[in-house]
């Protein structure tokens, strides 16, 4: 099973969009994500995700099933594959009752040959922004974009995992 290595950072949203100018210079994609966690089986968290990606004149909707098994903070075994809209709708019937649907807009951008994903949440998590980067190795050096006001690294803080953010508790 493929291994996912990532780092996460808590970001304070800018007061003005002008402060994100540098981000938009390197903008690769915008993804509007709805994520639903499923009833757990065997201790692993599984979810389905609907993603509308692209820019206004070229939108595409993709559905995914994803299952992660935690190895260590920021490191997971990950199984992910595309599913049909019908399969997505069937699977959300088995949503986890203790989890709410997560809605976020993901800005994918390049900064110094590194691909970052800035998730800005809506709904009950409005105002929360988390920056993520996937790494090839745990000791890879990350050069954070200076135009974002990064509060702290939260990779090892369980409360910032998507599963915990979706918790109704």
mmCIF file of C-alpha atoms in Angstrom:
data_model
loop_
_atom_site.group_PDB
_atom_site.id
_atom_site.type_symbol
_atom_site.label_atom_id
_atom_site.label_comp_id
_atom_site.label_asym_id
_atom_site.label_seq_id
_atom_site.Cartn_x
_atom_site.Cartn_y
_atom_site.Cartn_z
ATOM 1 C CA UNK A 1 0.000 0.000 0.000
ATOM 2 C CA UNK A 2 1.425 3.471 -0.860
ATOM 3 C CA UNK A 3 2.784 5.623 1.968
ATOM 4 C CA UNK A 4 1.692 9.256 2.316
ATOM 5 C CA UNK A 5 4.090 11.624 4.107
ATOM 6 C CA UNK A 6 2.820 15.120 4.752
ATOM 7 C CA UNK A 7 3.332 18.160 6.926
ATOM 8 C CA UNK A 8 0.545 20.488 8.046
ATOM 9 C CA UNK A 9 0.632 24.105 9.142
ATOM 10 C CA UNK A 10 -2.041 26.280 10.713
ATOM 11 C CA UNK A 11 -2.478 29.474 8.689
ATOM 12 C CA UNK A 12 -4.086 32.725 9.752
ATOM 13 C CA UNK A 13 -6.308 33.940 6.950
ATOM 14 C CA UNK A 14 -5.197 37.249 5.477
ATOM 15 C CA UNK A 15 -7.262 40.344 6.116
ATOM 16 C CA UNK A 16 -7.033 41.279 2.430
ATOM 17 C CA UNK A 17 -6.891 39.075 -0.656
ATOM 18 C CA UNK A 18 -4.105 41.318 -1.920
ATOM 19 C CA UNK A 19 -1.830 39.569 0.582
ATOM 20 C CA UNK A 20 -2.281 36.325 -1.396
ATOM 21 C CA UNK A 21 -0.979 37.786 -4.662
ATOM 22 C CA UNK A 22 2.110 35.583 -4.637
ATOM 23 C CA UNK A 23 -0.022 32.471 -4.125
ATOM 24 C CA UNK A 24 -2.139 33.230 -7.161
ATOM 25 C CA UNK A 25 0.959 33.782 -9.300
ATOM 26 C CA UNK A 26 1.793 30.104 -8.726
ATOM 27 C CA UNK A 27 -1.806 28.820 -8.690
ATOM 28 C CA UNK A 28 -2.144 25.391 -10.301
ATOM 29 C CA UNK A 29 -5.709 24.393 -9.417
ATOM 30 C CA UNK A 30 -8.718 25.184 -7.245
ATOM 31 C CA UNK A 31 -10.678 22.276 -5.783
ATOM 32 C CA UNK A 32 -14.044 22.504 -4.043
ATOM 33 C CA UNK A 33 -14.143 19.457 -1.774
ATOM 34 C CA UNK A 34 -16.962 17.724 0.097
ATOM 35 C CA UNK A 35 -15.690 14.893 2.270
ATOM 36 C CA UNK A 36 -17.794 12.313 4.129
ATOM 37 C CA UNK A 37 -16.419 9.752 6.596
ATOM 38 C CA UNK A 38 -17.873 6.254 6.536
ATOM 39 C CA UNK A 39 -18.713 3.835 9.342
ATOM 40 C CA UNK A 40 -15.303 2.486 10.431
ATOM 41 C CA UNK A 41 -14.248 -1.067 9.658
ATOM 42 C CA UNK A 42 -11.169 -2.600 11.256
ATOM 43 C CA UNK A 43 -9.794 0.576 12.868
ATOM 44 C CA UNK A 44 -9.077 2.458 9.636
ATOM 45 C CA UNK A 45 -10.836 5.638 8.656
ATOM 46 C CA UNK A 46 -12.438 5.533 5.222
ATOM 47 C CA UNK A 47 -14.022 8.432 3.430
ATOM 48 C CA UNK A 48 -15.543 9.398 0.144
ATOM 49 C CA UNK A 49 -14.862 12.704 -1.480
ATOM 50 C CA UNK A 50 -16.546 14.746 -4.184
ATOM 51 C CA UNK A 51 -14.156 17.211 -5.793
ATOM 52 C CA UNK A 52 -15.089 19.886 -8.280
ATOM 53 C CA UNK A 53 -11.790 21.037 -9.676
ATOM 54 C CA UNK A 54 -10.603 23.534 -12.212
ATOM 55 C CA UNK A 55 -11.340 27.078 -13.125
ATOM 56 C CA UNK A 56 -14.706 28.583 -14.106
ATOM 57 C CA UNK A 57 -14.503 27.704 -17.799
ATOM 58 C CA UNK A 58 -13.128 24.189 -17.268
ATOM 59 C CA UNK A 59 -14.737 22.426 -14.279
ATOM 60 C CA UNK A 60 -14.529 18.689 -13.683
ATOM 61 C CA UNK A 61 -16.191 16.602 -10.936
ATOM 62 C CA UNK A 62 -14.305 13.599 -9.566
ATOM 63 C CA UNK A 63 -15.328 11.124 -6.859
ATOM 64 C CA UNK A 64 -12.832 9.200 -4.712
ATOM 65 C CA UNK A 65 -12.766 6.525 -2.050
ATOM 66 C CA UNK A 66 -9.878 6.891 0.408
ATOM 67 C CA UNK A 67 -8.751 4.747 3.316
ATOM 68 C CA UNK A 68 -5.835 5.630 5.585
ATOM 69 C CA UNK A 69 -4.069 3.630 8.247
ATOM 70 C CA UNK A 70 -2.017 5.738 10.660
ATOM 71 C CA UNK A 71 1.682 4.823 10.946
ATOM 72 C CA UNK A 72 3.107 7.895 12.736
ATOM 73 C CA UNK A 73 2.323 11.640 12.831
ATOM 74 C CA UNK A 74 2.180 12.804 9.215
ATOM 75 C CA UNK A 75 2.779 9.286 7.832
ATOM 76 C CA UNK A 76 -0.063 7.018 6.696
ATOM 77 C CA UNK A 77 -0.621 4.017 4.498
ATOM 78 C CA UNK A 78 -3.084 5.273 1.956
ATOM 79 C CA UNK A 79 -5.411 3.504 -0.434
ATOM 80 C CA UNK A 80 -7.212 5.814 -2.832
ATOM 81 C CA UNK A 81 -9.072 5.261 -6.050
ATOM 82 C CA UNK A 82 -11.636 6.970 -8.239
ATOM 83 C CA UNK A 83 -15.269 5.851 -7.988
ATOM 84 C CA UNK A 84 -18.397 6.682 -9.957
ATOM 85 C CA UNK A 85 -21.012 9.208 -8.866
ATOM 86 C CA UNK A 86 -23.411 6.306 -8.292
ATOM 87 C CA UNK A 87 -20.892 4.534 -6.014
ATOM 88 C CA UNK A 88 -20.304 7.796 -4.128
ATOM 89 C CA UNK A 89 -24.037 8.254 -3.532
ATOM 90 C CA UNK A 90 -24.377 4.640 -2.384
ATOM 91 C CA UNK A 91 -21.416 4.928 -0.002
ATOM 92 C CA UNK A 92 -22.578 8.143 1.683
ATOM 93 C CA UNK A 93 -25.593 6.177 2.885
ATOM 94 C CA UNK A 94 -23.081 4.557 5.279
ATOM 95 C CA UNK A 95 -21.763 7.822 6.695
ATOM 96 C CA UNK A 96 -20.301 7.827 10.167
ATOM 97 C CA UNK A 97 -22.962 9.300 12.514
ATOM 98 C CA UNK A 98 -20.374 10.970 14.774
ATOM 99 C CA UNK A 99 -18.758 12.793 11.855
ATOM 100 C CA UNK A 100 -20.002 15.843 9.977
ATOM 101 C CA UNK A 101 -19.446 16.522 6.319
ATOM 102 C CA UNK A 102 -16.316 18.602 5.676
ATOM 103 C CA UNK A 103 -16.467 21.364 3.098
ATOM 104 C CA UNK A 104 -13.368 23.197 1.988
ATOM 105 C CA UNK A 105 -11.808 24.991 -0.934
ATOM 106 C CA UNK A 106 -8.299 23.820 -1.739
ATOM 107 C CA UNK A 107 -5.883 26.160 -3.476
ATOM 108 C CA UNK A 108 -3.058 24.157 -5.058
ATOM 109 C CA UNK A 109 0.010 26.263 -5.789
ATOM 110 C CA UNK A 110 3.700 26.061 -6.548
ATOM 111 C CA UNK A 111 6.218 27.895 -4.413
ATOM 112 C CA UNK A 112 9.921 27.324 -5.178
ATOM 113 C CA UNK A 113 9.252 23.988 -6.915
ATOM 114 C CA UNK A 114 7.175 22.687 -4.003
ATOM 115 C CA UNK A 115 3.468 21.931 -4.409
ATOM 116 C CA UNK A 116 1.360 23.224 -1.513
ATOM 117 C CA UNK A 117 -2.355 22.811 -0.784
ATOM 118 C CA UNK A 118 -4.081 25.534 1.225
ATOM 119 C CA UNK A 119 -7.425 24.281 2.579
ATOM 120 C CA UNK A 120 -9.901 26.961 3.629
ATOM 121 C CA UNK A 121 -12.837 25.426 5.481
ATOM 122 C CA UNK A 122 -16.472 26.550 5.519
ATOM 123 C CA UNK A 123 -19.530 25.607 7.569
ATOM 124 C CA UNK A 124 -18.834 24.962 11.270
ATOM 125 C CA UNK A 125 -15.077 25.310 10.602
ATOM 126 C CA UNK A 126 -15.285 28.679 8.831
ATOM 127 C CA UNK A 127 -12.113 30.685 9.383
ATOM 128 C CA UNK A 128 -9.867 27.620 9.661
ATOM 129 C CA UNK A 129 -7.064 27.377 7.107
ATOM 130 C CA UNK A 130 -4.502 24.571 6.917
ATOM 131 C CA UNK A 131 -1.518 24.407 4.587
ATOM 132 C CA UNK A 132 -0.297 20.942 3.570
ATOM 133 C CA UNK A 133 2.605 19.621 1.574
ATOM 134 C CA UNK A 134 3.269 15.998 0.635
ATOM 135 C CA UNK A 135 6.882 14.905 0.900
ATOM 136 C CA UNK A 136 8.947 12.096 -0.586
ATOM 137 C CA UNK A 137 10.892 11.624 2.674
ATOM 138 C CA UNK A 138 10.183 12.621 6.271
ATOM 139 C CA UNK A 139 13.420 14.646 6.429
ATOM 140 C CA UNK A 140 12.737 16.719 3.282
ATOM 141 C CA UNK A 141 13.293 20.438 3.870
ATOM 142 C CA UNK A 142 10.162 22.537 3.404
ATOM 143 C CA UNK A 143 10.519 26.154 2.306
ATOM 144 C CA UNK A 144 7.336 27.811 3.543
ATOM 145 C CA UNK A 145 5.845 30.629 1.474
ATOM 146 C CA UNK A 146 6.539 33.938 3.280
ATOM 147 C CA UNK A 147 3.333 35.532 1.984
ATOM 148 C CA UNK A 148 1.221 33.277 4.256
ATOM 149 C CA UNK A 149 0.957 34.008 7.975
ATOM 150 C CA UNK A 150 1.752 30.557 9.361
ATOM 151 C CA UNK A 151 0.956 30.237 13.070
ATOM 152 C CA UNK A 152 2.610 26.881 13.711
ATOM 153 C CA UNK A 153 3.224 23.392 12.392
ATOM 154 C CA UNK A 154 0.372 21.059 13.391
ATOM 155 C CA UNK A 155 1.497 17.805 11.726
ATOM 156 C CA UNK A 156 1.693 15.993 15.069
ATOM 157 C CA UNK A 157 -1.489 17.515 16.517
ATOM 158 C CA UNK A 158 -4.257 14.958 16.093
ATOM 159 C CA UNK A 159 -6.985 17.616 16.463
ATOM 160 C CA UNK A 160 -6.020 18.990 13.020
ATOM 161 C CA UNK A 161 -6.506 15.703 11.168
ATOM 162 C CA UNK A 162 -9.471 15.803 8.817
ATOM 163 C CA UNK A 163 -11.081 12.964 10.778
ATOM 164 C CA UNK A 164 -10.909 14.959 14.027
ATOM 165 C CA UNK A 165 -12.051 18.159 12.294
ATOM 166 C CA UNK A 166 -15.121 16.260 11.070
ATOM 167 C CA UNK A 167 -15.944 15.045 14.589
ATOM 168 C CA UNK A 168 -19.245 16.291 16.033
ATOM 169 C CA UNK A 169 -17.907 15.852 19.577
#
